[in-house]
Short mmCIF file of C-alpha atoms and ligand atoms in Angstrom, two decimals:
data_model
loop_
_atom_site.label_atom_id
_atom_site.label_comp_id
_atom_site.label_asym_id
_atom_site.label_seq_id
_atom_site.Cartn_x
_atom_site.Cartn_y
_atom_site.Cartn_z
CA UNK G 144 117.87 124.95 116.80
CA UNK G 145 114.48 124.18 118.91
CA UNK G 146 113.93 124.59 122.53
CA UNK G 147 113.30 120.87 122.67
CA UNK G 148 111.64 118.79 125.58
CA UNK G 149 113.32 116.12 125.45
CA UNK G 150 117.17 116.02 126.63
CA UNK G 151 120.10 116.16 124.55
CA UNK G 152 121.79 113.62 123.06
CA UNK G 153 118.67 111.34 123.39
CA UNK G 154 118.64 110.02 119.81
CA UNK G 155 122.60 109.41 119.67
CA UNK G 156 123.58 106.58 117.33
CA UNK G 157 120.42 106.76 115.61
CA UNK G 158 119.94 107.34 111.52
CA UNK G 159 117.54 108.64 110.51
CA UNK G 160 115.93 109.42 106.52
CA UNK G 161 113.34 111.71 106.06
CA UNK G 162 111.88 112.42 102.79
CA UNK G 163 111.15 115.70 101.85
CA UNK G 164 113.17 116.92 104.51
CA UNK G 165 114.84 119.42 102.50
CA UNK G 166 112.01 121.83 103.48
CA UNK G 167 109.26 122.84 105.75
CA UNK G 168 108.09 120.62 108.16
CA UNK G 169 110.57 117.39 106.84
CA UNK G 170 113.63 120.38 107.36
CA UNK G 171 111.74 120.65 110.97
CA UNK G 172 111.81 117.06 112.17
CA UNK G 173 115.34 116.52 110.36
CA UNK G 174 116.61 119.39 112.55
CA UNK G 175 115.29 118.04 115.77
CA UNK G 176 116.77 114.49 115.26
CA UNK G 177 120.19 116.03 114.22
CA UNK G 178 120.23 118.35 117.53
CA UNK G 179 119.47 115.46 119.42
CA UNK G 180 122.56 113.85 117.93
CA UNK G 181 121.24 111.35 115.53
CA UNK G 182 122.45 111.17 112.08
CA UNK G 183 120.09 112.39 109.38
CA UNK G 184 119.78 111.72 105.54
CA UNK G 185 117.03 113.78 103.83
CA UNK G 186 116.26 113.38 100.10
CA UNK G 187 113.59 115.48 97.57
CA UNK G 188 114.75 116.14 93.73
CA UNK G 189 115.89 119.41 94.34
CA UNK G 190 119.36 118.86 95.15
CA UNK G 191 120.47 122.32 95.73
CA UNK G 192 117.59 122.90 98.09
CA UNK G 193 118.95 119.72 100.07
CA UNK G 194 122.74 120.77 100.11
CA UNK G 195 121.48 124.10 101.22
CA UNK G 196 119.66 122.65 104.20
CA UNK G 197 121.96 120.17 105.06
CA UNK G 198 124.54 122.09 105.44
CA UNK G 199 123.02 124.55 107.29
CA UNK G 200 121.78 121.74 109.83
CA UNK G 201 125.10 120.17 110.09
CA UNK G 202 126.41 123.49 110.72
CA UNK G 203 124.02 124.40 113.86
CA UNK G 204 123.79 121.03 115.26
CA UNK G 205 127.29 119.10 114.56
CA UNK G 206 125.49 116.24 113.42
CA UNK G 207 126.25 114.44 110.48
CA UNK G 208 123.85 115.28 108.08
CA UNK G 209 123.46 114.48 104.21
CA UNK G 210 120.89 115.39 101.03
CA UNK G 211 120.33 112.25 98.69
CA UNK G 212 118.50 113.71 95.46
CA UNK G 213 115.89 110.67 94.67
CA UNK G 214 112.74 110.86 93.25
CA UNK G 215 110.23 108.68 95.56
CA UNK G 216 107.77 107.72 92.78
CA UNK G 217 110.11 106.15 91.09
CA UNK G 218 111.08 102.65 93.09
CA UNK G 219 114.44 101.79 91.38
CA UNK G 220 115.56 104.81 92.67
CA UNK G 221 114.22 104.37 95.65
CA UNK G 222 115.64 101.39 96.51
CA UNK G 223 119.62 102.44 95.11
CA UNK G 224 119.17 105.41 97.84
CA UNK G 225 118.09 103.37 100.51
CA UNK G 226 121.46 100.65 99.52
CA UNK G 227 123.39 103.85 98.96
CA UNK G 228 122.66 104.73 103.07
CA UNK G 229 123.06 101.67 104.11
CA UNK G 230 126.28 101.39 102.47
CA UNK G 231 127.27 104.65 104.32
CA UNK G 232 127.67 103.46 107.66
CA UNK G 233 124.72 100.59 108.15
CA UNK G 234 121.58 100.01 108.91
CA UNK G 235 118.86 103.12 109.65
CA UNK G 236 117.18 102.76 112.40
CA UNK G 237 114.02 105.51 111.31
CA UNK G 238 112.00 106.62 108.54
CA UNK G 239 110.07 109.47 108.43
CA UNK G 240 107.73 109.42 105.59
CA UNK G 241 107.04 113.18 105.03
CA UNK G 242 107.80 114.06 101.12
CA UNK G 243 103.86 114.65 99.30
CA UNK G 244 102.52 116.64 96.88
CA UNK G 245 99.13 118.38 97.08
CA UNK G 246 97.34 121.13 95.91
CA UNK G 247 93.47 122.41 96.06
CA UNK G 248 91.07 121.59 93.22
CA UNK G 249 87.38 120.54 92.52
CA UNK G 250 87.52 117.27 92.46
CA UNK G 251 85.19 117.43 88.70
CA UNK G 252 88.61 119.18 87.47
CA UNK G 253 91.28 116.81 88.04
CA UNK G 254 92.53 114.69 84.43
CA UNK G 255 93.99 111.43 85.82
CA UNK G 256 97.24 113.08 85.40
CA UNK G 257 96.42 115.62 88.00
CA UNK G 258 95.29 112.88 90.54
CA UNK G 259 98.65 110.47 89.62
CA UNK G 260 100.02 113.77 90.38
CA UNK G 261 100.06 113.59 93.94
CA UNK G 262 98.92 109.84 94.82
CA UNK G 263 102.47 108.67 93.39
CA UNK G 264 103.92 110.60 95.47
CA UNK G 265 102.44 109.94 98.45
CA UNK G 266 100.40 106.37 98.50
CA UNK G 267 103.35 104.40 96.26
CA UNK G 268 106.14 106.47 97.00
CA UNK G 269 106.04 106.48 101.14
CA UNK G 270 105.03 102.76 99.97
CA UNK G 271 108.62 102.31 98.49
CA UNK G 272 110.56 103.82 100.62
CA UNK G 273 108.87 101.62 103.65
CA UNK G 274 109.54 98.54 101.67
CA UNK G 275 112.94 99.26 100.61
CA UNK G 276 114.04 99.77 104.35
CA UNK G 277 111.22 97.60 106.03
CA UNK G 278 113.22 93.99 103.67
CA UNK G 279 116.64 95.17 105.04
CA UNK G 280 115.22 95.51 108.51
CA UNK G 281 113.65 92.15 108.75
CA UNK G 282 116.64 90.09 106.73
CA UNK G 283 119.05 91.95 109.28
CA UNK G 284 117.19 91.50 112.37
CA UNK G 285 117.30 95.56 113.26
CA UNK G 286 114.53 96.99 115.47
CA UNK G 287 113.42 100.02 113.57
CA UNK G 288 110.67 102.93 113.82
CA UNK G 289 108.63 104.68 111.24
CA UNK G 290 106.48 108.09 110.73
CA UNK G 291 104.27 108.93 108.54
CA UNK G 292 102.76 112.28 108.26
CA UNK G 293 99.23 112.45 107.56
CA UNK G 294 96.67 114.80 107.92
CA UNK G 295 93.45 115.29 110.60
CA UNK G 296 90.91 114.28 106.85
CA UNK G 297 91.86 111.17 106.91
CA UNK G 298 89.01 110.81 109.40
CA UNK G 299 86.41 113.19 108.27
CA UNK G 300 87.45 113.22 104.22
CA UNK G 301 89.40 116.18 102.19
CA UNK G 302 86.93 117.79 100.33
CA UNK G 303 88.63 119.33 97.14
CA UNK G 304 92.25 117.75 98.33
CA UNK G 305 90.83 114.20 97.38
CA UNK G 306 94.20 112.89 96.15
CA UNK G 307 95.63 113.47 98.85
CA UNK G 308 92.82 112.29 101.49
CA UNK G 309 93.04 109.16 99.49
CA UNK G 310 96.56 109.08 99.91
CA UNK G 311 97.12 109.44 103.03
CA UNK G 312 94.06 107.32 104.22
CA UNK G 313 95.80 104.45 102.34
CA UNK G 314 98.98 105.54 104.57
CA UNK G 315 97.12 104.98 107.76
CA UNK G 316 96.03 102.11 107.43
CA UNK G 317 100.10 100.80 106.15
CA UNK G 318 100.69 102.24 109.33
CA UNK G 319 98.28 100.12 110.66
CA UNK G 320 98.88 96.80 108.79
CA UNK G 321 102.86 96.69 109.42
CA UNK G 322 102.34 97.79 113.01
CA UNK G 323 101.02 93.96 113.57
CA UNK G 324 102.66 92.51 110.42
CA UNK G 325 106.31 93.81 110.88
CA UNK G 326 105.59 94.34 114.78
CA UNK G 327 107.35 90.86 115.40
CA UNK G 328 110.19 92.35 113.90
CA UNK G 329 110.37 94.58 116.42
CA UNK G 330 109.55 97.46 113.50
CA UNK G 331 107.01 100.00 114.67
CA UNK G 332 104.60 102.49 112.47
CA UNK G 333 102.99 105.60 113.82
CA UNK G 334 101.81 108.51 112.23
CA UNK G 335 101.22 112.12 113.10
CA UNK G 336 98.41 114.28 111.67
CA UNK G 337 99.22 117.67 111.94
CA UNK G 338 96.79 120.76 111.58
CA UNK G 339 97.70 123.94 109.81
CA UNK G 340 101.73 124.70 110.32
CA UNK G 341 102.00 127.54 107.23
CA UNK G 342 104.80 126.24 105.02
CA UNK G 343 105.80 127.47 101.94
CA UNK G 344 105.35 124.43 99.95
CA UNK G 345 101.85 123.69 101.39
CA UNK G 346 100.75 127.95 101.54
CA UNK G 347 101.06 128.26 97.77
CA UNK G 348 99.32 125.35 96.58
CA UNK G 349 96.29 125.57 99.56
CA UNK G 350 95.88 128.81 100.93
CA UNK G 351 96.92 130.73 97.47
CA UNK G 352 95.40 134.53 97.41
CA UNK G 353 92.72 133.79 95.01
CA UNK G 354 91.02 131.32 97.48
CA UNK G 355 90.45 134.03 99.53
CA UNK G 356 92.91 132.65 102.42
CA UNK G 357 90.64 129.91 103.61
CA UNK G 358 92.64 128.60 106.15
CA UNK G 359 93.41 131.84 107.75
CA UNK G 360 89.57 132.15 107.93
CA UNK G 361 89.37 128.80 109.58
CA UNK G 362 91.92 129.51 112.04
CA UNK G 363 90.02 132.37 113.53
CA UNK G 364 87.30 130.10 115.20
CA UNK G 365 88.28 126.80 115.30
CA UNK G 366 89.08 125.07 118.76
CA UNK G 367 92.46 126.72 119.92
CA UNK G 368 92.03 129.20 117.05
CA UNK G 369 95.56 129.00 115.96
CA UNK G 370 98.66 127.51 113.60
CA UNK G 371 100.89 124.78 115.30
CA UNK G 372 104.41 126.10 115.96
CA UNK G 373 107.02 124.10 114.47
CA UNK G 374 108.46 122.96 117.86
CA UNK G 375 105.54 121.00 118.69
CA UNK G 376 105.57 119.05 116.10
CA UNK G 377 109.03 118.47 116.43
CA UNK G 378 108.99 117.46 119.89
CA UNK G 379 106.17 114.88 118.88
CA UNK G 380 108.41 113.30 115.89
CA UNK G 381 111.25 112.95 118.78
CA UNK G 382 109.13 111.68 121.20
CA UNK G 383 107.95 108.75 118.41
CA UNK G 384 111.61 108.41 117.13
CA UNK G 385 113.25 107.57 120.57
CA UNK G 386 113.61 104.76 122.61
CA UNK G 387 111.52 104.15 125.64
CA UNK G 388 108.14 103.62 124.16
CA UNK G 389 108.55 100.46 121.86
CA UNK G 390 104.73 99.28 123.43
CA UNK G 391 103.39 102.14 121.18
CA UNK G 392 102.42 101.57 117.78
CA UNK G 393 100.08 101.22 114.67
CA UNK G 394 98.88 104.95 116.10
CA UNK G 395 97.87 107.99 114.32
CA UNK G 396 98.14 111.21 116.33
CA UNK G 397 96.41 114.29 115.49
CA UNK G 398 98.48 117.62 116.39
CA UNK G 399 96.04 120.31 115.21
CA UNK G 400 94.96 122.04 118.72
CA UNK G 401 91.50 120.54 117.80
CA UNK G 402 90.59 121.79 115.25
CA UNK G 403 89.58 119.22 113.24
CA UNK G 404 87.21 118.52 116.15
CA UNK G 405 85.66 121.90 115.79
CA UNK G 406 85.22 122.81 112.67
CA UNK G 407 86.15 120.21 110.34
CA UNK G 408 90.15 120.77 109.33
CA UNK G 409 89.33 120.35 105.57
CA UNK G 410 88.31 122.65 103.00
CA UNK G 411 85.13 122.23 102.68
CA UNK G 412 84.15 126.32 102.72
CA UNK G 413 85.98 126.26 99.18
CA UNK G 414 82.47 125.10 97.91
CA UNK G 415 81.39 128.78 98.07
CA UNK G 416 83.92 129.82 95.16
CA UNK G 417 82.80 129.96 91.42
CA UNK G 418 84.38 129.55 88.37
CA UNK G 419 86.45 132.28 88.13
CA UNK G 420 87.95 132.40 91.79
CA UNK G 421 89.03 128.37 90.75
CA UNK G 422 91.00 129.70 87.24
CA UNK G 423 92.77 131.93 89.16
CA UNK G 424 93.35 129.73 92.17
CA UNK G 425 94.97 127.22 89.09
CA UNK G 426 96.82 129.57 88.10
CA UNK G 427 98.30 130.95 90.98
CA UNK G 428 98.92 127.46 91.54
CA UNK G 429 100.89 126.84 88.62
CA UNK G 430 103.37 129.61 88.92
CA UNK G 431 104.36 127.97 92.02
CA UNK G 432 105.04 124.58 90.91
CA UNK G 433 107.38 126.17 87.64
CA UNK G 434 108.85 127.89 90.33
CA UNK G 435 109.85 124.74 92.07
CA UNK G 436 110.53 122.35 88.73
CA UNK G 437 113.45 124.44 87.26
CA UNK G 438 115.18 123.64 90.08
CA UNK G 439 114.47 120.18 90.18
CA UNK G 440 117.81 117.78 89.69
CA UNK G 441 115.89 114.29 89.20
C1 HXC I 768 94.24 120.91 88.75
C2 HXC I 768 96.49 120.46 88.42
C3 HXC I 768 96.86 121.55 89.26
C4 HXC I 768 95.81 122.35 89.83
C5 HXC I 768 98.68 120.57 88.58
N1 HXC I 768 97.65 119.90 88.03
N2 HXC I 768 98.22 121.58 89.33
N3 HXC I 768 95.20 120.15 88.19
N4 HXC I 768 94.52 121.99 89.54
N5 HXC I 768 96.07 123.36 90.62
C6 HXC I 768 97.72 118.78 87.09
C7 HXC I 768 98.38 119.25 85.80
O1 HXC I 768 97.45 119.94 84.97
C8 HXC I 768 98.82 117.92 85.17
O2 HXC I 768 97.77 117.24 84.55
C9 HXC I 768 99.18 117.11 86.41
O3 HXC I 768 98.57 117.75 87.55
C10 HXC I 768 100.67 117.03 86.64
O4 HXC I 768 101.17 118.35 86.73
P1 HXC I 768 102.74 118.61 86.82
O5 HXC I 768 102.96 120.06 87.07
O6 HXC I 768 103.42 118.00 85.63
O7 HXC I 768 103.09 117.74 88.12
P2 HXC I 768 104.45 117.35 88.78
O8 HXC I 768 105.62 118.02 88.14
O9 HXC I 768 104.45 115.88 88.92
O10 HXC I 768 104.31 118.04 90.25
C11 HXC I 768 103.58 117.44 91.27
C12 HXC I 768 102.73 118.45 92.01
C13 HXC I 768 103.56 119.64 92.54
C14 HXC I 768 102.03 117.71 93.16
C15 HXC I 768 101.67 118.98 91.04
O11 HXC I 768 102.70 120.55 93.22
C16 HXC I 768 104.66 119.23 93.48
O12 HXC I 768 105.68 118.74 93.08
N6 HXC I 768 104.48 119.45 94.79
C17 HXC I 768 105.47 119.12 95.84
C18 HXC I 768 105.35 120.05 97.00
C19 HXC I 768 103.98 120.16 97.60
O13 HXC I 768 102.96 119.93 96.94
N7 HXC I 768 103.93 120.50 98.88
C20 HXC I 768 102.68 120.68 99.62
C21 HXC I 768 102.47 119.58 100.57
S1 HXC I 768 101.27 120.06 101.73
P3 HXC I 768 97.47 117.35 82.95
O14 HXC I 768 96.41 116.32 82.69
O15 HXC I 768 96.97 118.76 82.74
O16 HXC I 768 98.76 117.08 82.24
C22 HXC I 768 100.18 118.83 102.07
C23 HXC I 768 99.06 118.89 103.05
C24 HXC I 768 98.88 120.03 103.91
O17 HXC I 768 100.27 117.81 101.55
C25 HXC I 768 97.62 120.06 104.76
C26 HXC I 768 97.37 121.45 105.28
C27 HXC I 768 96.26 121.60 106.28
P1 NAP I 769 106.76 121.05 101.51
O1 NAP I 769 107.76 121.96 102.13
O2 NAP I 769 106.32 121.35 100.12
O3 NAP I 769 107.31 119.57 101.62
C1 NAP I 769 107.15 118.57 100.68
C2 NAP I 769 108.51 117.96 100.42
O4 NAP I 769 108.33 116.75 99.67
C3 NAP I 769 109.44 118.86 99.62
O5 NAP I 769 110.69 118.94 100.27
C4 NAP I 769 109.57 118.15 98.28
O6 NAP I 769 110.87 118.32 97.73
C5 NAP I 769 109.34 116.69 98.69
N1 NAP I 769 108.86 115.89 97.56
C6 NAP I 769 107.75 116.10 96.80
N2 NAP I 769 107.66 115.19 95.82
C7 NAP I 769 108.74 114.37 95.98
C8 NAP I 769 109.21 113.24 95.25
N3 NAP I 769 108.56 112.77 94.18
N4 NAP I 769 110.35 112.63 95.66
C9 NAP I 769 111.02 113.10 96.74
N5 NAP I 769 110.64 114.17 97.46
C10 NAP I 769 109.50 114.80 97.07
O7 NAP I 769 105.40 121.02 102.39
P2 NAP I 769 105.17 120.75 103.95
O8 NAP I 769 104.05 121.61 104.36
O9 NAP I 769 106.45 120.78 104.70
O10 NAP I 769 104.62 119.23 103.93
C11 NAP I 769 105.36 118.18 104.55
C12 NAP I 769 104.42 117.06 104.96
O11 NAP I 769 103.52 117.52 105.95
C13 NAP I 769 103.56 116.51 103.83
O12 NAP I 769 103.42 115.11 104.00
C14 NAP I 769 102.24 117.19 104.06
O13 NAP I 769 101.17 116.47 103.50
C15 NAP I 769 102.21 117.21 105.57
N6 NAP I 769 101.29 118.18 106.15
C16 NAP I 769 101.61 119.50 106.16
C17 NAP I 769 100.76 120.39 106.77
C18 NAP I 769 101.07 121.85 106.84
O14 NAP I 769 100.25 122.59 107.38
N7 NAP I 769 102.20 122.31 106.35
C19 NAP I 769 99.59 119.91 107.37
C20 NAP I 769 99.29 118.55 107.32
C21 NAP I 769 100.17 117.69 106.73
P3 NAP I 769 111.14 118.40 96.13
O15 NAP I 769 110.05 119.25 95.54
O16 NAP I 769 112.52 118.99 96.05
O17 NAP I 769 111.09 116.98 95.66
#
């Protein structure tokens, strides 16, 4: 439970999917909409990690709250998840497009695989997901709002996280695009890029030991010189979920205490490492993701 700004019960009757929001900052925003009363889905393919979280949301919020397993890059499956919750009680009435994969790599070292990797994930899987809920929206005449999280290089580039900064480029500018194309719909896109907020998923494949802790680094001098705390960002998905601000839209909104203003955001000091320092970065890497695939359920 958050100390939240904005008052209780402000998102009742509201439902809500977030992808990814078995975990770190998806579990975040999930829990904020639930303790504002809404009701939440969250999918990933881990479906233990889902039940887990679901349950322990439902449990400190009263909220109904419920873990689809579904695989985003895949669209079929996509789309029978998306029927599957509106069979469950109608219509959604928010997306929250949060699920990605990512990890750091020179660029020279990705195999297409690698960069397929993440980009179907995040550019055609938040891509899916929009369109399977964005053609029910419009045939049923329902007003709907959507996230997307981003991150502060789609302004200033991600130097060896160029899947990703692809990705989520291509994401800003859907958020731009439907904002006026599904905007007469009364469907509105926004997007938050957030700044460092340490994560489990995101520390291991980013800021593994063998890079030397690079973000850490950063954090020490750049603008307010520290991470976000979750609440912030989870008073910023609330505020962009409710009602009372339809005007707003086709925005991207940077929560990173400036410091992609100061000093960049990115990774660009990773150019200092050699060889070695970049096996063992992969490698460290690795063990993380086996970690995370034996528990995978789709
Ligand atoms: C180079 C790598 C690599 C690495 C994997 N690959 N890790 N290449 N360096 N460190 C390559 C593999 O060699 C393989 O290519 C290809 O990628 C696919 O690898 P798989 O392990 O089979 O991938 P898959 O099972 O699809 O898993 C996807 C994943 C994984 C993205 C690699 O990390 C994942 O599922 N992540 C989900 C969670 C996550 O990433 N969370 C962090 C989000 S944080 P070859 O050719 O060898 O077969 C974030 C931004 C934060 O997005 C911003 C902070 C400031
Ligand atoms: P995370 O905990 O690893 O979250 C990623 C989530 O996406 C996981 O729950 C994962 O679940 C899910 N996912 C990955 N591939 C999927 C797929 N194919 N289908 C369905 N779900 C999938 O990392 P995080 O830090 O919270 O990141 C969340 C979002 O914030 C991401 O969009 C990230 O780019 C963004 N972001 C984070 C930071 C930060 O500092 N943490 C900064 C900027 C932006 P499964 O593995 O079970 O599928």
């Amino acid at each position: 439970m958050y100390d939240l700004m904005l008052k209780d019960g402000i998102l009742k009757g509201k439902r809500i999917l977030v992808t990814g929001g078995g975990t770190g900052l998806g579990e975040v925003m999930a829990e904020a909409y639930a303790q504002l009363g809404a009701t939440v889905y969250i999918c990933g393919r881990r479906k233990g990690v889902l039940d887990e979280t679901a349950k322990r949301i439902a449990d400190a919020t009263g909220s109904k709250v419920s873990g689809i397993a579904c695989d985003i890059r895949v669209a079929e499956a996509v789309d029978e998840m998306v029927g599957t919750i509106w069979a469950d009680g109608g219509a959604l009435s928010g997306l929250v497009n949060n699920a990605a994969g990512n990890f750091i790599s020179r660029t020279k070292d990705l195999s297409p695989r690698g960069f397929n990797a993440i980009s179907d994930i995040v550019f055609r899987g938040s891509f899916y997901v929009t369109l399977a809920c964005g053609k029910r929206w419009i045939e049923e005449q329902k007003k709907a709002s959507v996230i997307s999280i981003l991150t502060t290089w789609i302004w200033n580039g991600g130097p060896f996280t160029v899947p990703s900064a692809m990705s989520k480029a291509g994401l800003n500018i859907m958020t731009k695009s439907l904002a006026a194309e599904w905007g007469p719909h009364g469907i509105r896109f926004n997007a938050i890029a957030p700044g460092p907020f340490p994560t489990k998923g995101a520390w291991e494949r980013l800021n593994p030991a063998a890079s030397g802790n690079n973000e850490a680094a950063a954090r020490m001098t750049a603008g307010m010189a520290r991470n976000g705390e979750m609440v912030e960002l989870a008073n910023l998905a609330a505020f962009l979920m409710a009602d009372g601000c339809e005007y707003l839209t086709g925005q991207t909104i940077a929560i990173d205490g400036g410091m992609h203003l100061a000093a960049g955001g990115n990774f660009s000091r990773l150019a200092a490492l050699g060889d070695a320092e970049w096996d063992a970065i992969r490698g460290q890497i690795r063990s993380a993701n086996d970690k995370d695939k034996v528990q995978r359920s789709v």
